[in-house]
PDB file of C-alpha atoms in Angstrom:
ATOM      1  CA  UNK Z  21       0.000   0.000   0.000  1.00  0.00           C
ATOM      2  CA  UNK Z  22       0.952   3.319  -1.165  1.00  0.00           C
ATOM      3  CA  UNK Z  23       2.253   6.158   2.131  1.00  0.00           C
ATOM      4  CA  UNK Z  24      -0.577   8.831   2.379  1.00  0.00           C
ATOM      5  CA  UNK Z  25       0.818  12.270   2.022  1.00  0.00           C
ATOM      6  CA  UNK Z  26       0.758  13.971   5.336  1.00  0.00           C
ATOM      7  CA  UNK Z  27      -2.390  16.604   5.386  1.00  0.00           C
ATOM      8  CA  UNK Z  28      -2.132  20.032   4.173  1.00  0.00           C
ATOM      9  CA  UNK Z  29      -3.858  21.132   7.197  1.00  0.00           C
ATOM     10  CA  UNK Z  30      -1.265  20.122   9.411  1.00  0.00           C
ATOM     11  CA  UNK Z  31       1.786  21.124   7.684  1.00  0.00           C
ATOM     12  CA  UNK Z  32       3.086  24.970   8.187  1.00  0.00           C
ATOM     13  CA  UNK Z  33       1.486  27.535   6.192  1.00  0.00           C
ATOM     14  CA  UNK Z  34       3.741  28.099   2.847  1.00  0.00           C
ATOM     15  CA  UNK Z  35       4.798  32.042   2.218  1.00  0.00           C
ATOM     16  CA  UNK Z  36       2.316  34.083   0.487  1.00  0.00           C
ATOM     17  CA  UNK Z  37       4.643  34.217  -1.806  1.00  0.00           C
ATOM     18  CA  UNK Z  38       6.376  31.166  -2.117  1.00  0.00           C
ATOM     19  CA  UNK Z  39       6.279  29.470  -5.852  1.00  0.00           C
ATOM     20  CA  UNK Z  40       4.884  32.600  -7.058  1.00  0.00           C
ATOM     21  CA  UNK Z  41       6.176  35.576  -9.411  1.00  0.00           C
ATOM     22  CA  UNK Z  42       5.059  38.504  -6.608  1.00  0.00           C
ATOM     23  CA  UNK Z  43       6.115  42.028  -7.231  1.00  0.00           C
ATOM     24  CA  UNK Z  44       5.675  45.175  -4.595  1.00  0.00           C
ATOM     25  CA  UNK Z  45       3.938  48.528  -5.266  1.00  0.00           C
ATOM     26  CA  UNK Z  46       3.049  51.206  -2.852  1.00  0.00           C
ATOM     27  CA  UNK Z  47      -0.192  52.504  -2.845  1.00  0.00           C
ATOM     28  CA  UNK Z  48      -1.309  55.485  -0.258  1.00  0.00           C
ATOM     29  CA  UNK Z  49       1.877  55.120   1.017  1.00  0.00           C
ATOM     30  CA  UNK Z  50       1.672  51.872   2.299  1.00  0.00           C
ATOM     31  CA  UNK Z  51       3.682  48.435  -0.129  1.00  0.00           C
ATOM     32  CA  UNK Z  52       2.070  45.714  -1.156  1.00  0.00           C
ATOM     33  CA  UNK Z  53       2.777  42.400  -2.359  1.00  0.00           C
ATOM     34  CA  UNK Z  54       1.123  42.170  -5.941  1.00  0.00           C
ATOM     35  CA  UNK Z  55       0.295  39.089  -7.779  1.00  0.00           C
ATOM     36  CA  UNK Z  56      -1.067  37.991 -10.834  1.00  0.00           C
ATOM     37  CA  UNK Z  57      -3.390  35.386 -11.513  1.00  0.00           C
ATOM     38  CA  UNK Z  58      -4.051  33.429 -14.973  1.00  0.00           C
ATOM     39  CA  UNK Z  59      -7.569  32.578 -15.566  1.00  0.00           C
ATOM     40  CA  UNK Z  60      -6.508  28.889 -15.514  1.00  0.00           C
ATOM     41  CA  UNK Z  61      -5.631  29.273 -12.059  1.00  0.00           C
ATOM     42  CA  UNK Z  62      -8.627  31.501 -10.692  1.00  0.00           C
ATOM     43  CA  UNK Z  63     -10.514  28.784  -9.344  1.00  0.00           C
ATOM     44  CA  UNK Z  64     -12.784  30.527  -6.948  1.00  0.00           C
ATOM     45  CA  UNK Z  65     -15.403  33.582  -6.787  1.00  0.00           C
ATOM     46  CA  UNK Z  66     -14.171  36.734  -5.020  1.00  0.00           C
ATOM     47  CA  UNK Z  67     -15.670  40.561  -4.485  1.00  0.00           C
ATOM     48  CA  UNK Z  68     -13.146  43.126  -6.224  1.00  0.00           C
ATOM     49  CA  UNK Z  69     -12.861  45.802  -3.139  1.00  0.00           C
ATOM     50  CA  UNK Z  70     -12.102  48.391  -6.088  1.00  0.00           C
ATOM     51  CA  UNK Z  71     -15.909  48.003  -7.566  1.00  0.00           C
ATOM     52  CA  UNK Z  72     -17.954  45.542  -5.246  1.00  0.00           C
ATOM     53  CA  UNK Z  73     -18.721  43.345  -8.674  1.00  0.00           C
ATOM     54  CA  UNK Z  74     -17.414  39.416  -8.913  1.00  0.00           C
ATOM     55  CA  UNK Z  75     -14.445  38.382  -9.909  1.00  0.00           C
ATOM     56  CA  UNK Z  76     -15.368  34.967 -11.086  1.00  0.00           C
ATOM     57  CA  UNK Z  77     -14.090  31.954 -12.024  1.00  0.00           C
ATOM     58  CA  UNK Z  78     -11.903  31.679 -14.729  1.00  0.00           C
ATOM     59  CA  UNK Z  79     -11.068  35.764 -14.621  1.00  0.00           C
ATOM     60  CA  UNK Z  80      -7.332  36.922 -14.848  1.00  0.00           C
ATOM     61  CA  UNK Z  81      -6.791  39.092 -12.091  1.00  0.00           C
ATOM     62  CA  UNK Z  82      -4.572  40.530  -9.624  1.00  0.00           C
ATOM     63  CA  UNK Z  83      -4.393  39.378  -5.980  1.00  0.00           C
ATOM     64  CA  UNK Z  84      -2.777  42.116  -3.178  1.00  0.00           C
ATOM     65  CA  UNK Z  85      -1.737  42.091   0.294  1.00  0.00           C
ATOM     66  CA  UNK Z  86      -0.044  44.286   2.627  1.00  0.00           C
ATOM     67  CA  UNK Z  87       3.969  43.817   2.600  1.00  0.00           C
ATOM     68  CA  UNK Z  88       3.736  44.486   6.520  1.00  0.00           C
ATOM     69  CA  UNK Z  89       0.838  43.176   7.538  1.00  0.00           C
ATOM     70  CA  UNK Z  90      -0.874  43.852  11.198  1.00  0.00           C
ATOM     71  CA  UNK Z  91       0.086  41.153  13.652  1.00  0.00           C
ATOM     72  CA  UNK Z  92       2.552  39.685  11.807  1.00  0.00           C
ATOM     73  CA  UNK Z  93       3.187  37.857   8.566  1.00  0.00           C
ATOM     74  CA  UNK Z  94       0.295  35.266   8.901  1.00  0.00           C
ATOM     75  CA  UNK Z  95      -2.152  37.598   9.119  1.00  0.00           C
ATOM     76  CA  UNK Z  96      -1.168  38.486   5.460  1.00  0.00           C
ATOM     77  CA  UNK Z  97      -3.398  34.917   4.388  1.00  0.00           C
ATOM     78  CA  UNK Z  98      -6.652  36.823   5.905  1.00  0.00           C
ATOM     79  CA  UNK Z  99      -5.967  40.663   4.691  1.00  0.00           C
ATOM     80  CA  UNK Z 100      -5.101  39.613   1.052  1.00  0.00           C
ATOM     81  CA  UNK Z 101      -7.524  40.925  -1.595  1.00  0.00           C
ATOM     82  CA  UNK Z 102      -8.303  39.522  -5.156  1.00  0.00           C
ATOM     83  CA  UNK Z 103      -9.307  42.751  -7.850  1.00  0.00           C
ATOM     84  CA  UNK Z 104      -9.789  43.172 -11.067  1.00  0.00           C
ATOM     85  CA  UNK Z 105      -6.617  44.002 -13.347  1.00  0.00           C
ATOM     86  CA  UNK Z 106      -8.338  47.481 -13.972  1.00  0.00           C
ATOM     87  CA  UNK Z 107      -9.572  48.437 -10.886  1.00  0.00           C
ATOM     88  CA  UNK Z 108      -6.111  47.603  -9.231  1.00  0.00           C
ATOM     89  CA  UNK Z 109      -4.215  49.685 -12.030  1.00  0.00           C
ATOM     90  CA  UNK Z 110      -7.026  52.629 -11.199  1.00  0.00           C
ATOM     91  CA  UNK Z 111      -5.489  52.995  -7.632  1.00  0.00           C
ATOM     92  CA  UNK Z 112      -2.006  54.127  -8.911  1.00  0.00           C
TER      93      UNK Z 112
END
């Protein structure tokens, strides 16, 4: 019989950026991590905080989250945001 892979829930939480082609942009003068996302990838439905509308399945888009964020570095998972590619680019 073939060894089970240990559960994802119990290993440590990867970087948010880890395996990933992440850049950093400040916006309001605070930096962000800044990734994009192919539609192959986008797997899930998400609210765009730029214009309240779905990002949906299958959409290319842009996923952001604080370079610092409040109470440390795994808090990053829960204050990361998923917005359009033009409503992102409207906040420069």
């Amino acid at each position: 019989m073939a060894k089970r892979r240990p559960s994802k829930h119990t290993r440590p939480h990867r970087p948010l950026s880890a395996g990933m082609a992440a850049s950093k942009r400040t916006v309001g003068g605070r930096a962000y991590v800044v990734k994009q996302v192919s539609g192959e990838r986008a797997t899930k439905s998400y609210v765009c905080p730029g214009c309240q509308h779905e990002v949906r399945p299958g959409m290319a888009h842009i996923v952001a989250w604080p370079d610092s964020p409040p109470l440390g570095y795994e808090a990053g998972v829960e204050v990361r945001r998923h917005w359009h590619t033009a409503c992102w680019e409207r906040t420069r």
